[in-house]
Short mmCIF file of C-alpha atoms and ligand atoms in Angstrom, two decimals:
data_model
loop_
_atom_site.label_atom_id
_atom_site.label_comp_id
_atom_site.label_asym_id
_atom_site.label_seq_id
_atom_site.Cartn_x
_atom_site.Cartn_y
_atom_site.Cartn_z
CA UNK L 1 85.80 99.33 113.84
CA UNK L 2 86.41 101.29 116.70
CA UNK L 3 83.97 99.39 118.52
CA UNK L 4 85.05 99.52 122.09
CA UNK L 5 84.22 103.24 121.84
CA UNK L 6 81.46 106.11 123.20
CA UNK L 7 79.61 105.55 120.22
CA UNK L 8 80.33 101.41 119.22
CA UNK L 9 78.81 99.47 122.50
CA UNK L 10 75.78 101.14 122.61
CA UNK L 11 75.47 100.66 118.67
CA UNK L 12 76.58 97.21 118.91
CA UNK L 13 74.18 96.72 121.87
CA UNK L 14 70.87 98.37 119.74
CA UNK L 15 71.81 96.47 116.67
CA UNK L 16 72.03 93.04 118.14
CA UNK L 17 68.75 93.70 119.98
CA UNK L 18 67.05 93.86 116.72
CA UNK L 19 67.24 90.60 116.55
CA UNK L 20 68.36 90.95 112.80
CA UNK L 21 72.06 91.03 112.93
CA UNK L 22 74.97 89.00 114.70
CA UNK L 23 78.14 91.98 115.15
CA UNK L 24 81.77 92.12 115.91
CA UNK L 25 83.09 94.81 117.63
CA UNK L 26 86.75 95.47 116.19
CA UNK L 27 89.20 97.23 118.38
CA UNK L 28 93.16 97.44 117.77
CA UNK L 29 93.07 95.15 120.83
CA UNK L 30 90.95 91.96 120.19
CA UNK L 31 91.29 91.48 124.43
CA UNK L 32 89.12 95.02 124.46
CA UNK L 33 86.55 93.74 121.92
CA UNK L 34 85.94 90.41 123.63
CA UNK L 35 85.54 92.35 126.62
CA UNK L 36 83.03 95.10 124.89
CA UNK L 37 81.40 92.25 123.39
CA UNK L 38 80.51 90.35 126.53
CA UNK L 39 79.09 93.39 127.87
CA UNK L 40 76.69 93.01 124.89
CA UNK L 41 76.03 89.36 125.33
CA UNK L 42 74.87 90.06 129.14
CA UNK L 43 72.75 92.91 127.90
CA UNK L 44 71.24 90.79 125.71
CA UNK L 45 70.61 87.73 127.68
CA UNK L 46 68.97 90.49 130.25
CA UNK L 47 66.92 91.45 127.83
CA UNK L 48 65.59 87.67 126.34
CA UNK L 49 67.13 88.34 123.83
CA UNK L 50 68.80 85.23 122.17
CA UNK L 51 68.46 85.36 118.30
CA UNK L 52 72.00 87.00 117.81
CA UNK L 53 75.52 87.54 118.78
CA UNK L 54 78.07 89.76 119.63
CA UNK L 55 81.82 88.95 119.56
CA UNK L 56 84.60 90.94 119.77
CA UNK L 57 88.02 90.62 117.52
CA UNK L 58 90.71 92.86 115.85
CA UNK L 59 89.26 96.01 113.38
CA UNK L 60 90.84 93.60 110.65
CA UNK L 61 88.59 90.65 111.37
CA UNK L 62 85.96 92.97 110.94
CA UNK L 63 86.33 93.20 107.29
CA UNK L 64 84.96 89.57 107.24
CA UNK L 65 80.96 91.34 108.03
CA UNK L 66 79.00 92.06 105.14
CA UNK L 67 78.31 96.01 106.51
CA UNK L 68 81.57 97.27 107.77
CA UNK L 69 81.08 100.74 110.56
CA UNK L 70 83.52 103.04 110.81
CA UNK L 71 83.64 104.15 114.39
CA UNK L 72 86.51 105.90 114.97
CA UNK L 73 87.82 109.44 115.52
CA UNK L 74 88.79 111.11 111.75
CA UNK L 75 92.21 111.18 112.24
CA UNK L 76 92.27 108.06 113.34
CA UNK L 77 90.95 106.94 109.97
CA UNK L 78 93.94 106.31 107.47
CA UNK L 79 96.27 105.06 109.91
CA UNK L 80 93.60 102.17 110.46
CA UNK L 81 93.01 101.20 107.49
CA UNK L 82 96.98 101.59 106.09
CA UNK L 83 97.19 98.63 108.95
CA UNK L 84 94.67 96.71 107.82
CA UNK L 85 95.15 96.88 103.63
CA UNK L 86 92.65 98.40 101.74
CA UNK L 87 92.19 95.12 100.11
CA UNK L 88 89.70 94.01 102.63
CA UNK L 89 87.16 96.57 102.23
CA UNK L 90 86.92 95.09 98.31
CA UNK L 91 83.00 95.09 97.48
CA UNK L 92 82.10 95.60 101.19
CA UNK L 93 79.69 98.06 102.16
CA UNK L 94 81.15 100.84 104.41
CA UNK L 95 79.65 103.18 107.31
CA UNK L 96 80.91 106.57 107.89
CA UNK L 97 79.07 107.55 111.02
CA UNK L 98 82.21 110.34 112.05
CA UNK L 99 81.39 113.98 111.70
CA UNK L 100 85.29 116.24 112.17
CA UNK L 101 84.39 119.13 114.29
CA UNK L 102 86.25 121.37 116.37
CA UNK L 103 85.51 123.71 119.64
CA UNK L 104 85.84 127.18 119.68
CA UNK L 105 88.03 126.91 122.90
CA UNK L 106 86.89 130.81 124.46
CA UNK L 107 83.34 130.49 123.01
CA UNK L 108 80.34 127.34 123.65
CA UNK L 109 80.42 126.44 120.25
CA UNK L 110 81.08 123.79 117.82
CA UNK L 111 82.36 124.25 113.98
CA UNK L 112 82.41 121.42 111.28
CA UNK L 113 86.18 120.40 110.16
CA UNK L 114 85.73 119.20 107.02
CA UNK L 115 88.79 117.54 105.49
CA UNK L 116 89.59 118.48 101.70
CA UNK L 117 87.79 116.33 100.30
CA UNK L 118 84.51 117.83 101.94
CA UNK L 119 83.82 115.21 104.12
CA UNK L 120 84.83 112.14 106.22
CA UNK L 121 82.43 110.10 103.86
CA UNK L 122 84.35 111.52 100.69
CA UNK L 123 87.52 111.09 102.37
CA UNK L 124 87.03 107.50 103.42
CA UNK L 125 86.02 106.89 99.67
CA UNK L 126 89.31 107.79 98.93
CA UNK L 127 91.14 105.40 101.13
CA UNK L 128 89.06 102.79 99.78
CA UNK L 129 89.06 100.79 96.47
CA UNK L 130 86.36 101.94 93.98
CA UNK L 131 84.43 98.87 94.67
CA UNK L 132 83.88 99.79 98.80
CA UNK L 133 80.25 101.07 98.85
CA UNK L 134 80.64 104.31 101.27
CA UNK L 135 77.47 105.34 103.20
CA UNK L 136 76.90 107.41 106.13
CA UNK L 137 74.64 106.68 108.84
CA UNK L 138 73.66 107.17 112.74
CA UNK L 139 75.97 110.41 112.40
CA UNK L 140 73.90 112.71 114.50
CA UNK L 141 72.34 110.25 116.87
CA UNK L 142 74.32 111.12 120.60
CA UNK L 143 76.43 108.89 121.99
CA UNK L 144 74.79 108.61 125.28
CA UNK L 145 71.47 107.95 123.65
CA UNK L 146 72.44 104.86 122.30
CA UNK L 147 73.39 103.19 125.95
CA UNK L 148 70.01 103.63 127.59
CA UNK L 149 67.88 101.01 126.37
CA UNK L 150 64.83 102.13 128.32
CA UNK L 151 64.76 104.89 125.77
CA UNK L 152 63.62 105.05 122.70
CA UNK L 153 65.96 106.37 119.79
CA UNK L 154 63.19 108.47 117.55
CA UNK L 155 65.78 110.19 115.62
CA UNK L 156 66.38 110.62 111.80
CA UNK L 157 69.14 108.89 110.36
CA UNK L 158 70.08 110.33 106.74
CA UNK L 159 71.96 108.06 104.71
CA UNK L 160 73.41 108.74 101.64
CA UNK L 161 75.89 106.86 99.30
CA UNK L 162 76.25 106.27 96.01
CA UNK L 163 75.20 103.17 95.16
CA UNK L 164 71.72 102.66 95.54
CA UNK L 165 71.30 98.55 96.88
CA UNK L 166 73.97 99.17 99.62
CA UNK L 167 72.05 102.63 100.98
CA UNK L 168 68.75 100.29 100.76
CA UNK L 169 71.37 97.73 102.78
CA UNK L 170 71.89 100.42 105.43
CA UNK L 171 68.43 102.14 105.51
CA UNK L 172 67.40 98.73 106.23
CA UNK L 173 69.56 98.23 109.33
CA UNK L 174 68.74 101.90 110.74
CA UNK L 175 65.44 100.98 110.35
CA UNK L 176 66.08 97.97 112.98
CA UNK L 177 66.89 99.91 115.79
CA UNK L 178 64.56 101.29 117.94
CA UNK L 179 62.38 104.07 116.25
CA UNK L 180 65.22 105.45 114.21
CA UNK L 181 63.54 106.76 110.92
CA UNK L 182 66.49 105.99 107.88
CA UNK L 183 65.87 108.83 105.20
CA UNK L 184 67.21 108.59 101.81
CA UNK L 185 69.92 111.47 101.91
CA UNK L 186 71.11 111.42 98.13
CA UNK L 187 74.28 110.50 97.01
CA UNK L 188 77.66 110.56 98.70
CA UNK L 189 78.30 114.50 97.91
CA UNK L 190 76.27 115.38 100.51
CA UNK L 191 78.26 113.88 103.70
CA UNK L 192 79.18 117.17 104.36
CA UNK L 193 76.03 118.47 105.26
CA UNK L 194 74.96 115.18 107.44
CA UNK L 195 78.25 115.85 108.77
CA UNK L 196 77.89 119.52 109.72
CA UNK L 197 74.45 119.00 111.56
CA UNK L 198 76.39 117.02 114.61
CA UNK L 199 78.31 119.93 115.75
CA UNK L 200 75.01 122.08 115.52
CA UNK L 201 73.03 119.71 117.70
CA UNK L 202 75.93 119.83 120.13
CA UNK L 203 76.04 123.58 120.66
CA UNK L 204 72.35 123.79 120.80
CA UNK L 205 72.57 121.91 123.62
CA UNK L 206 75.26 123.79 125.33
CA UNK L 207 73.82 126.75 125.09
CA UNK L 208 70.18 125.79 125.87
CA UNK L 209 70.82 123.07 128.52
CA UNK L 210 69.44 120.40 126.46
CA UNK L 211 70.59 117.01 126.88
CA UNK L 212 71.60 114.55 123.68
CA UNK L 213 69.99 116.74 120.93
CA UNK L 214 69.14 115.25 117.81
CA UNK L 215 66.99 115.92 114.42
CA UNK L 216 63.86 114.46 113.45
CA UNK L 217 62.69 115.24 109.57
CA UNK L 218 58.50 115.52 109.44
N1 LIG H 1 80.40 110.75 120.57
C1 LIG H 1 79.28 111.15 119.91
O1 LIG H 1 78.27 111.60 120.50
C2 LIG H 1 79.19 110.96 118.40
C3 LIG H 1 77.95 111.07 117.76
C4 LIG H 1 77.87 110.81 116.40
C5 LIG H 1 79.02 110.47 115.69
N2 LIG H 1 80.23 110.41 116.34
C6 LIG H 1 81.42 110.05 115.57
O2 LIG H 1 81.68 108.69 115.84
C7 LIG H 1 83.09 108.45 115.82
C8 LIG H 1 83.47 107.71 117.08
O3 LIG H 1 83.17 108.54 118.18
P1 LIG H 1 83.48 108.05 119.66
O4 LIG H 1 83.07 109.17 120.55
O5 LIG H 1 82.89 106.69 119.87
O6 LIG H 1 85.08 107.96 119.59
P2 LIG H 1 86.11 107.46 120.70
O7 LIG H 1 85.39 106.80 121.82
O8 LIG H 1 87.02 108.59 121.02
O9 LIG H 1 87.00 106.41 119.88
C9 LIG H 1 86.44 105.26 119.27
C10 LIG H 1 87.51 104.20 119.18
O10 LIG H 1 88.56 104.60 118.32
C11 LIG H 1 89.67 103.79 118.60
N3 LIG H 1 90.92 104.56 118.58
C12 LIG H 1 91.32 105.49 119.47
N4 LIG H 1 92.56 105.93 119.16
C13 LIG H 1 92.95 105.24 118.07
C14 LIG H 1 94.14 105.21 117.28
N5 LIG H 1 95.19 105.98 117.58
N6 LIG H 1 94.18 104.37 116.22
C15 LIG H 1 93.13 103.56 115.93
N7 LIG H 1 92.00 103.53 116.66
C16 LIG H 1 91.90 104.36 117.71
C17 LIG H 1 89.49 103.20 120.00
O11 LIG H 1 89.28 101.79 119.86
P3 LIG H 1 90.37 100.70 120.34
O12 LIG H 1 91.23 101.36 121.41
O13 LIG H 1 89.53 99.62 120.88
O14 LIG H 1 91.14 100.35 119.11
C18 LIG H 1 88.22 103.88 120.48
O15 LIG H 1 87.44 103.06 121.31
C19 LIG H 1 83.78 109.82 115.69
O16 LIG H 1 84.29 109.97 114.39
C20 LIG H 1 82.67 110.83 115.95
O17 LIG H 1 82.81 111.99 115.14
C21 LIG H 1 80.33 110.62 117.67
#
């Protein structure tokens, strides 16, 4: 959901090339996705790659994929899924990838803006029945990284959640793209910290000229 964004054609684009996994891109406008989508398809078919498919459709449709990812800006969040009904996210096995963060406006520098609940992750488990399997993942992987194909993405990617088969689910499918390396984060509770490392990377590289920052655990 939230496809058509910075952050969900380049995804979209790294996932399908996996060869692994067929995605829809949800937008509020199912015009936008097709559109976002066929930009995929092209890539693909540039690339030889034929195995999967990318179509675009409404965020609701969306709820129909097996691993649902939440793409969108924070507050954003609950108005999106009031629209759609919780009810569709029953059993399904959800991606948090947004980190809340806000900019110093006089000073280069960014500071986490963690909701109540401590996270976007924890929050989003809130929204959701108890059955919706919350995860995070690809939270501190730059959104200009994932457009350039010629690169290689040799990032970590912590993912935690608390149930254990759906953060093998989505270790698996970070493990698909490029050289991401998925790392078991723990459970859910500690979203916040995945969370707070995105506005870290960003004002490292404002303040050291650095391009598209990002952390790799050895
Ligand atoms: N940008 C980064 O480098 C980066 C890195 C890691 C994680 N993240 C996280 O990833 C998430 C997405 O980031 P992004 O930069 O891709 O965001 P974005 O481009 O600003 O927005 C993503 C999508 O959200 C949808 N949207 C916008 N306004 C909306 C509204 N009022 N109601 C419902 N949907 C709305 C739009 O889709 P439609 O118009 O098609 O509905 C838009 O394409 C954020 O939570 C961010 O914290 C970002």
């Amino acid at each position: 959901m939230g496809g058509t964004g910075n952050i969900g054609e380049g995804l979209a684009r790294r996932i399908c090339l996996s060869g692994k996994y067929d995605v829809i891109i949800g937008s509020r406008d199912a015009g936008k996705a097709r559109c976002a989508a066929d930009g995929v398809m092209s890539c693909l078919a540039e690339n030889s790659c034929t195995g999967t498919s990318c179509t675009g459709a409404t965020n609701a449709d969306v709820c129909d994929c097996d691993i649902i990812i939440m793409s969108l800006p924070f507050d954003k969040l609950a108005s999106t899924i009031e629209t759609i009904g919780k009810s569709a996210f029953e059993n399904k096995i959800v991606v948090s990838l947004i980190n809340p963060m806000i900019r110093n406006p006089k000073e280069r520098y960014f500071l986490p803006d963690h909701p109540v609940d401590g996270s976007a992750a924890l929050a989003l488990q809130k929204l959701l029945p108890v059955s919706a399997k919350i995860c995070t993942g690809f939270n501190n992987v730059a959104a200009g990284k994932w457009m350039e194909l010629n690169e290689e993405l040799d990032y970590s990617v912590v993912v935690c959640g608390d149930d254990l088969t759906a953060k093998r689910i989505v270790m698996d499918l970070v493990a698909s793209v490029s050289k991401l390396q998925p790392l078991d984060g723990g459970p859910l509770a500690i979203s916040g910290i995945i969370e707070s490392i995105t506005p870290l990377v960003i004002t490292l590289a404002l303040n050291n000229g650095l391009k598209d920052v990002g952390v790799y655990f050895r």
